[in-house]
Coordinates of N, CA and C and ligand atoms in Angstrom, one line a residue:
X18 N -37.8 28.0 -11.0 CA -37.3 27.0 -10.1 C -36.1 27.6 -9.2
X19 N -36.4 28.7 -8.7 CA -35.4 29.4 -7.9 C -35.6 29.2 -6.4
X20 N -36.5 28.3 -6.0 CA -36.8 28.1 -4.6 C -35.8 27.2 -3.9
X21 N -34.9 26.6 -4.7 CA -33.9 25.7 -4.0 C -33.1 26.5 -3.0
X22 N -32.9 25.9 -1.9 CA -32.0 26.5 -0.9 C -30.6 26.6 -1.4
X23 N -29.9 27.7 -1.0 CA -28.5 27.8 -1.4 C -27.8 26.6 -0.8
X24 N -26.9 26.1 -1.6 CA -26.1 24.9 -1.1 C -25.0 25.4 -0.2
X25 N -25.1 24.9 1.0 CA -24.1 25.3 2.0 C -23.3 24.0 2.5
X26 N -22.0 24.1 2.4 CA -21.2 23.0 3.0 C -20.2 23.7 4.0
X27 N -20.3 23.2 5.2 CA -19.6 24.0 6.3 C -18.3 23.3 6.7
X28 N -17.3 24.0 6.9 CA -16.0 23.5 7.5 C -15.7 24.2 8.8
X29 N -15.3 23.4 9.8 CA -14.9 24.0 11.1 C -13.5 23.7 11.4
X30 N -12.8 24.7 11.9 CA -11.5 24.5 12.6 C -11.8 24.0 14.0
X31 N -10.9 23.3 14.6 CA -11.1 22.8 16.0 C -10.6 23.8 17.1
X32 N -9.3 24.0 17.1 CA -8.8 24.8 18.2 C -9.1 26.3 18.1
X33 N -9.7 26.8 19.1 CA -10.0 28.3 19.1 C -11.4 28.5 18.5
X34 N -12.0 27.4 18.0 CA -13.4 27.5 17.5 C -14.3 26.5 18.2
X35 N -14.0 25.2 18.1 CA -14.9 24.3 18.8 C -14.4 24.1 20.2
X36 N -13.1 24.0 20.4 CA -12.5 23.9 21.7 C -11.9 25.2 22.1
X37 N -12.0 25.5 23.4 CA -11.5 26.8 23.9 C -10.2 26.6 24.7
X38 N -9.1 27.0 24.1 CA -7.8 26.7 24.8 C -7.4 27.9 25.7
X39 N -8.2 28.8 25.9 CA -7.8 30.0 26.7 C -7.3 29.7 28.1
X40 N -8.2 29.0 28.9 CA -7.7 28.7 30.3 C -6.6 27.7 30.3
X41 N -6.6 26.6 29.5 CA -5.4 25.8 29.5 C -4.1 26.5 29.2
X42 N -4.2 27.5 28.3 CA -3.0 28.3 27.9 C -2.5 29.1 29.1
X43 N -3.5 29.8 29.8 CA -3.2 30.6 30.9 C -2.5 29.8 32.0
X44 N -3.1 28.6 32.2 CA -2.6 27.7 33.3 C -1.2 27.2 33.0
X45 N -1.0 26.8 31.7 CA 0.3 26.3 31.3 C 1.4 27.4 31.3
X46 N 1.0 28.5 30.9 CA 2.0 29.7 30.9 C 2.4 30.0 32.4
X47 N 1.4 30.0 33.2 CA 1.6 30.2 34.7 C 2.6 29.2 35.2
X48 N 2.4 28.0 34.9 CA 3.3 26.9 35.4 C 4.8 27.1 34.9
X49 N 4.9 27.8 33.7 CA 6.2 28.1 33.2 C 6.7 29.5 33.6
X50 N 6.0 30.2 34.5 CA 6.4 31.4 35.0 C 5.9 32.7 34.3
X51 N 4.9 32.6 33.5 CA 4.4 33.7 32.7 C 2.9 34.0 32.9
X52 N 2.6 35.2 33.1 CA 1.2 35.6 33.3 C 0.6 36.0 32.0
X53 N -0.5 35.3 31.6 CA -1.2 35.7 30.3 C -2.6 36.2 30.7
X54 N -3.1 37.2 30.0 CA -4.5 37.6 30.0 C -5.2 36.8 28.9
X55 N -6.5 36.6 29.1 CA -7.3 35.8 28.1 C -7.1 36.3 26.7
X56 N -7.1 37.7 26.5 CA -7.0 38.2 25.2 C -5.5 38.1 24.6
X57 N -4.6 37.6 25.4 CA -3.3 37.4 24.9 C -3.0 36.0 24.5
X58 N -4.1 35.1 24.6 CA -3.9 33.7 24.3 C -4.2 33.3 22.8
X59 N -4.9 34.0 22.0 CA -5.1 33.5 20.6 C -3.7 33.2 19.9
X60 N -3.8 32.2 19.1 CA -2.5 31.6 18.5 C -1.7 32.7 17.8
X61 N -2.3 33.7 17.2 CA -1.5 34.7 16.5 C -1.1 35.9 17.3
X62 N -1.4 35.8 18.6 CA -1.1 36.9 19.6 C -0.1 36.4 20.6
X63 N -0.2 35.1 21.0 CA 0.5 34.6 22.2 C 2.0 34.7 22.0
X64 N 2.5 34.6 20.7 CA 3.9 34.6 20.5 C 4.5 36.0 20.9
X65 N 3.7 37.0 20.9 CA 4.2 38.4 21.3 C 4.4 38.4 22.8
X66 N 3.9 37.5 23.6 CA 3.9 37.6 25.0 C 4.8 36.5 25.7
X67 N 5.2 35.5 24.9 CA 6.1 34.5 25.5 C 7.3 34.3 24.7
X68 N 8.4 34.0 25.3 CA 9.7 33.6 24.6 C 9.4 32.4 23.8
X69 N 10.0 32.2 22.7 CA 9.8 31.1 21.8 C 9.9 29.7 22.4
X70 N 10.9 29.5 23.3 CA 11.1 28.2 23.9 C 10.0 27.9 24.9
X71 N 9.5 29.0 25.6 CA 8.4 28.8 26.5 C 7.1 28.5 25.7
X72 N 6.9 29.1 24.6 CA 5.7 28.9 23.8 C 5.7 27.5 23.2
X73 N 6.9 27.0 22.8 CA 7.0 25.6 22.3 C 6.7 24.6 23.4
X74 N 7.2 24.9 24.6 CA 6.9 24.0 25.7 C 5.4 24.0 26.0
X75 N 4.8 25.2 26.0 CA 3.4 25.3 26.3 C 2.6 24.5 25.2
X76 N 3.0 24.7 23.9 CA 2.2 24.0 22.9 C 2.4 22.5 23.0
X77 N 3.6 22.0 23.3 CA 3.8 20.6 23.4 C 2.9 20.0 24.5
X78 N 2.8 20.8 25.6 CA 1.9 20.3 26.7 C 0.4 20.3 26.3
X79 N 0.0 21.4 25.6 CA -1.4 21.6 25.3 C -1.9 20.6 24.2
X80 N -1.1 20.4 23.2 CA -1.6 19.6 22.1 C -1.1 18.2 22.1
X81 N 0.0 17.9 22.7 CA 0.6 16.5 22.6 C 0.5 15.7 23.9
X82 N 0.0 16.4 24.9 CA -0.1 15.6 26.2 C -1.5 15.3 26.5
X83 N -1.9 14.1 26.5 CA -3.3 13.7 26.5 C -4.0 14.1 27.8
X84 N -3.2 14.1 28.9 CA -3.8 14.5 30.2 C -4.2 16.0 30.1
X85 N -3.3 16.8 29.7 CA -3.6 18.3 29.6 C -4.7 18.5 28.5
X86 N -4.6 17.8 27.4 CA -5.5 18.0 26.3 C -6.9 17.7 26.8
X87 N -7.1 16.7 27.6 CA -8.4 16.3 28.0 C -9.0 17.3 29.0
X88 N -8.3 18.3 29.5 CA -8.8 19.3 30.4 C -9.4 20.5 29.5
X89 N -9.2 20.5 28.2 CA -9.6 21.6 27.4 C -11.2 21.6 27.2
X90 N -11.8 22.7 27.6 CA -13.2 22.8 27.5 C -13.7 23.1 26.1
X91 N -15.0 23.0 25.8 CA -15.6 23.4 24.6 C -15.8 24.9 24.6
X92 N -15.9 25.5 23.4 CA -16.2 26.9 23.3 C -17.7 27.0 23.6
X93 N -18.0 28.0 24.4 CA -19.4 28.2 24.8 C -20.3 28.3 23.5
X94 N -21.4 27.5 23.5 CA -22.4 27.6 22.4 C -22.1 26.7 21.3
X95 N -20.9 26.1 21.3 CA -20.5 25.2 20.1 C -21.5 24.0 19.9
X96 N -21.8 23.4 21.0 CA -22.6 22.2 20.9 C -24.0 22.5 20.3
X97 N -24.6 23.5 20.8 CA -25.9 23.9 20.4 C -26.0 24.2 18.9
X98 N -25.0 24.9 18.4 CA -25.0 25.2 16.9 C -24.6 23.9 16.1
X99 N -23.7 23.1 16.6 CA -23.4 21.9 15.9 C -24.7 21.0 15.8
X100 N -25.5 21.0 16.9 CA -26.8 20.3 16.9 C -27.7 20.8 15.8
X101 N -27.7 22.2 15.7 CA -28.6 22.8 14.6 C -28.0 22.5 13.2
X102 N -26.7 22.4 13.1 CA -26.1 22.1 11.8 C -26.4 20.7 11.4
X103 N -26.3 19.8 12.3 CA -26.6 18.4 12.0 C -28.0 18.2 11.6
X104 N -28.9 18.9 12.3 CA -30.3 18.8 12.1 C -30.7 19.4 10.7
X105 N -29.9 20.4 10.3 CA -30.2 21.1 9.0 C -30.0 20.3 7.8
X106 N -29.1 19.2 8.0 CA -28.8 18.4 6.9 C -27.7 18.9 6.0
X107 N -27.2 20.1 6.3 CA -26.1 20.7 5.5 C -24.8 19.8 5.8
X108 N -24.1 19.4 4.8 CA -22.9 18.7 5.0 C -21.9 19.5 5.8
X109 N -21.2 18.9 6.8 CA -20.2 19.7 7.5 C -19.0 18.8 7.8
X110 N -17.9 19.5 8.0 CA -16.6 18.8 8.2 C -15.7 19.5 9.2
X111 N -14.8 18.8 9.8 CA -13.8 19.3 10.7 C -12.5 19.2 9.9
X112 N -11.8 20.4 9.8 CA -10.5 20.3 9.1 C -9.5 21.0 10.1
X113 N -8.7 20.2 10.7 CA -7.8 20.7 11.8 C -6.4 20.4 11.4
X114 N -5.5 21.2 12.0 CA -4.1 21.0 11.8 C -3.4 20.3 13.0
X115 N -4.2 19.7 13.9 CA -3.7 18.9 15.0 C -2.7 17.9 14.5
X116 N -1.6 17.8 15.1 CA -0.6 16.9 14.6 C -0.8 15.4 15.1
X117 N -1.6 15.3 16.2 CA -1.8 14.0 16.7 C -3.3 13.8 16.8
X118 N -3.9 13.2 15.7 CA -5.4 13.1 15.6 C -6.0 12.4 16.8
X119 N -5.4 11.4 17.3 CA -6.1 10.6 18.3 C -6.3 11.4 19.6
X120 N -5.4 12.4 19.8 CA -5.6 13.3 21.0 C -6.8 14.3 20.7
X121 N -6.8 14.8 19.5 CA -8.0 15.6 19.1 C -9.3 14.8 19.2
X122 N -9.3 13.6 18.8 CA -10.5 12.8 18.9 C -10.8 12.5 20.3
X123 N -9.8 12.4 21.2 CA -10.0 12.1 22.6 C -10.7 13.3 23.2
X124 N -10.4 14.5 22.9 CA -11.0 15.7 23.4 C -12.5 15.7 23.0
X125 N -12.7 15.5 21.7 CA -14.1 15.5 21.1 C -14.9 14.4 21.7
X126 N -14.3 13.2 22.0 CA -15.0 12.1 22.6 C -15.4 12.5 24.0
X127 N -14.5 13.1 24.7 CA -14.8 13.4 26.1 C -16.0 14.3 26.2
X128 N -16.1 15.2 25.2 CA -17.3 16.1 25.3 C -18.5 15.6 24.5
X129 N -18.4 14.4 24.1 CA -19.6 13.8 23.4 C -19.7 14.2 21.9
X130 N -18.7 14.8 21.4 CA -18.8 15.3 20.0 C -18.3 14.2 19.0
X131 N -17.5 13.3 19.5 CA -17.0 12.2 18.6 C -17.6 10.9 19.2
X132 N -18.3 10.1 18.4 CA -18.5 10.2 17.0 C -19.9 10.8 16.7
X133 N -20.6 11.5 17.6 CA -21.9 12.0 17.3 C -21.9 13.0 16.2
X134 N -21.0 14.0 16.3 CA -21.0 15.0 15.3 C -19.8 14.8 14.3
X135 N -18.7 14.3 14.8 CA -17.5 14.1 13.9 C -17.0 12.7 14.0
X136 N -16.6 12.1 12.9 CA -16.1 10.8 12.9 C -15.0 10.7 11.8
X137 N -14.6 9.5 11.5 CA -13.6 9.3 10.5 C -14.0 9.8 9.1
X138 N -15.3 9.9 8.9 CA -15.7 10.3 7.6 C -15.8 11.8 7.3
X139 N -15.9 12.5 8.4 CA -16.0 14.0 8.2 C -15.0 14.8 9.0
X140 N -14.0 14.1 9.5 CA -12.9 14.9 10.2 C -11.6 14.6 9.5
X141 N -10.9 15.7 9.2 CA -9.7 15.6 8.5 C -8.5 16.3 9.2
X142 N -7.4 15.8 9.2 CA -6.2 16.4 9.9 C -5.1 16.6 8.8
X143 N -4.7 17.9 8.7 CA -3.8 18.3 7.7 C -2.6 19.0 8.4
X144 N -1.6 19.4 7.6 CA -0.5 20.0 8.2 C -0.4 21.5 8.1
X145 N -0.5 22.0 6.9 CA -0.3 23.5 6.7 C -1.6 24.2 6.3
X146 N -1.7 25.5 6.5 CA -2.9 26.3 6.1 C -3.2 26.0 4.7
X147 N -2.2 25.9 3.8 CA -2.5 25.6 2.4 C -3.2 24.3 2.2
X148 N -2.9 23.3 3.1 CA -3.5 22.0 3.0 C -5.0 22.1 3.4
X149 N -5.3 23.0 4.3 CA -6.7 23.2 4.6 C -7.5 23.7 3.4
X150 N -6.9 24.5 2.6 CA -7.6 25.0 1.4 C -7.8 23.9 0.4
X151 N -6.7 23.0 0.2 CA -6.9 21.9 -0.7 C -8.0 21.0 -0.2
X152 N -8.0 20.7 1.1 CA -9.1 19.8 1.6 C -10.5 20.4 1.5
X153 N -10.5 21.7 1.8 CA -11.8 22.4 1.7 C -12.3 22.4 0.2
X154 N -11.4 22.6 -0.7 CA -11.8 22.6 -2.1 C -12.3 21.2 -2.5
X155 N -11.6 20.2 -2.1 CA -12.0 18.8 -2.4 C -13.4 18.5 -1.9
X156 N -13.7 19.0 -0.7 CA -15.0 18.8 -0.1 C -16.1 19.7 -0.5
X157 N -15.7 20.7 -1.3 CA -16.7 21.7 -1.8 C -17.2 22.7 -0.7
X158 N -16.3 22.9 0.3 CA -16.7 23.8 1.5 C -17.0 25.2 1.0
X159 N -18.2 25.7 1.4 CA -18.6 27.0 1.0 C -18.4 28.0 2.2
X160 N -18.5 27.5 3.4 CA -18.4 28.3 4.6 C -17.4 27.7 5.6
X161 N -16.4 28.5 5.9 CA -15.4 27.9 6.8 C -15.2 28.9 8.0
X162 N -15.0 28.3 9.2 CA -14.8 29.1 10.4 C -13.5 28.7 11.0
X163 N -12.7 29.7 11.2 CA -11.3 29.5 11.7 C -11.0 30.7 12.6
X164 N -10.1 30.5 13.6 CA -9.7 31.6 14.5 C -8.4 32.3 14.1
X165 N -7.8 31.9 13.0 CA -6.5 32.5 12.6 C -6.6 33.2 11.3
X166 N -6.3 34.5 11.3 CA -6.3 35.3 10.1 C -5.3 34.7 9.0
X167 N -4.2 34.2 9.5 CA -3.2 33.6 8.6 C -3.7 32.3 7.9
X168 N -4.6 31.6 8.5 CA -5.2 30.4 7.9 C -6.3 30.9 6.9
X169 N -7.2 31.7 7.5 CA -8.3 32.2 6.7 C -7.8 32.8 5.3
X170 N -6.7 33.5 5.4 CA -6.2 34.2 4.2 C -5.7 33.2 3.1
X171 N -5.5 31.9 3.5 CA -5.1 30.9 2.6 C -6.2 30.2 1.9
X172 N -7.4 30.4 2.5 CA -8.6 29.5 2.1 C -9.2 30.1 0.8
X173 N -8.5 30.2 -0.2 CA -9.0 30.9 -1.4 C -10.2 30.2 -2.1
X174 N -10.3 28.9 -1.8 CA -11.4 28.1 -2.5 C -12.7 28.3 -1.8
X175 N -12.7 28.9 -0.6 CA -13.9 29.0 0.2 C -14.6 30.4 0.0
X176 N -15.9 30.3 -0.4 CA -16.6 31.6 -0.7 C -16.8 32.4 0.6
X177 N -17.3 31.8 1.6 CA -17.6 32.6 2.8 C -16.7 32.2 4.0
X178 N -15.8 33.1 4.3 CA -14.9 32.8 5.3 C -15.2 33.6 6.6
X179 N -15.2 32.9 7.7 CA -15.5 33.6 9.0 C -14.3 33.5 10.0
X180 N -14.0 34.6 10.5 CA -12.9 34.6 11.5 C -13.6 34.6 12.9
X181 N -13.3 33.5 13.6 CA -13.9 33.4 15.0 C -13.0 34.1 15.9
X182 N -13.4 35.3 16.4 CA -12.6 36.2 17.1 C -13.2 36.5 18.5
X183 N -13.1 35.5 19.4 CA -13.8 35.5 20.6 C -13.6 36.7 21.5
X184 N -12.4 37.4 21.4 CA -12.1 38.5 22.2 C -12.3 39.8 21.4
X185 N -12.7 39.7 20.2 CA -13.0 40.9 19.4 C -11.8 41.8 19.3
X186 N -10.6 41.2 18.9 CA -9.4 42.0 18.9 C -8.8 42.1 17.5
X187 N -9.3 41.3 16.5 CA -8.7 41.4 15.2 C -9.5 42.5 14.3
X188 N -8.9 43.0 13.3 CA -9.6 44.0 12.5 C -10.5 43.3 11.5
X189 N -11.4 44.1 11.0 CA -12.2 43.6 9.9 C -11.4 43.7 8.6
X190 N -11.6 42.7 7.8 CA -10.9 42.7 6.5 C -11.9 42.2 5.4
X191 N -11.7 42.6 4.2 CA -12.7 42.3 3.2 C -12.8 40.8 2.9
X192 N -11.8 40.0 3.1 CA -11.9 38.6 2.7 C -12.5 37.7 3.8
X193 N -12.8 38.3 4.9 CA -13.6 37.5 5.9 C -14.6 38.3 6.7
X194 N -15.5 37.5 7.3 CA -16.5 38.1 8.1 C -16.1 37.8 9.6
X195 N -16.1 38.7 10.4 CA -15.7 38.5 11.8 C -16.9 38.0 12.6
X196 N -16.8 36.9 13.4 CA -17.8 36.6 14.3 C -17.2 36.4 15.7
X197 N -17.9 36.8 16.7 CA -17.3 36.7 18.1 C -17.8 35.6 19.0
X198 N -18.9 34.9 18.5 CA -19.5 33.9 19.3 C -20.2 32.9 18.4
X199 N -20.5 31.7 19.0 CA -21.3 30.7 18.3 C -22.7 31.2 17.9
X200 N -23.2 32.1 18.8 CA -24.6 32.6 18.5 C -24.5 33.4 17.2
X201 N -23.4 34.1 17.0 CA -23.2 34.8 15.7 C -23.0 33.9 14.5
X202 N -22.3 32.8 14.8 CA -22.1 31.8 13.7 C -23.5 31.3 13.3
X203 N -24.3 31.0 14.3 CA -25.6 30.5 13.9 C -26.4 31.4 13.1
X204 N -26.4 32.7 13.5 CA -27.1 33.7 12.8 C -26.6 33.8 11.3
X205 N -25.3 33.7 11.1 CA -24.7 33.8 9.8 C -25.1 32.6 8.9
X206 N -25.2 31.5 9.6 CA -25.5 30.3 8.8 C -27.0 30.1 8.5
X207 N -27.8 30.5 9.5 CA -29.2 30.2 9.3 C -30.1 31.4 9.3
X208 N -29.5 32.6 9.5 CA -30.3 33.8 9.4 C -31.1 34.1 10.6
Ligands
LIG328 MG1 -7.6 27.3 15.3

């Protein structure tokens, strides 16, 4: 009786995975007088290129201002893979650290992802990286995709961790598998 499919329960981060903040960050930085290159925009890199106060202002605009938030595009390929995930029947969840859930939902709604892929039942908003691990453990998540090494490193309950590294700038580490595109996510999930 070993023909049962491996049980997969998938968790997704939102920012830097499902939505692509690269261009909004470049635009907002420019408005504040700073030039950023795309590969300087990932959350764990950007602080090296902007003074703290400028970064805080950029983040306030990006995450808490509904008008700006709604200009955020999806990551290329996300919708197609989400469609495949939904079709596969594998349970899947969104676990995000967005502080204002209705703005996150607004972005997903604008792109047709809410409530088609995500809704009140499978989307969770938490505060700290550790809280992501608690939620992932509660949900039994086996595969989680996040764009921050600092978050991935806290997800001790998750067997298969994937670092979404769209600019291919982070190093390989034993506790995660690096993926650089949604096409690669698909390959990892479905072979
Ligand atoms: Mg993220």
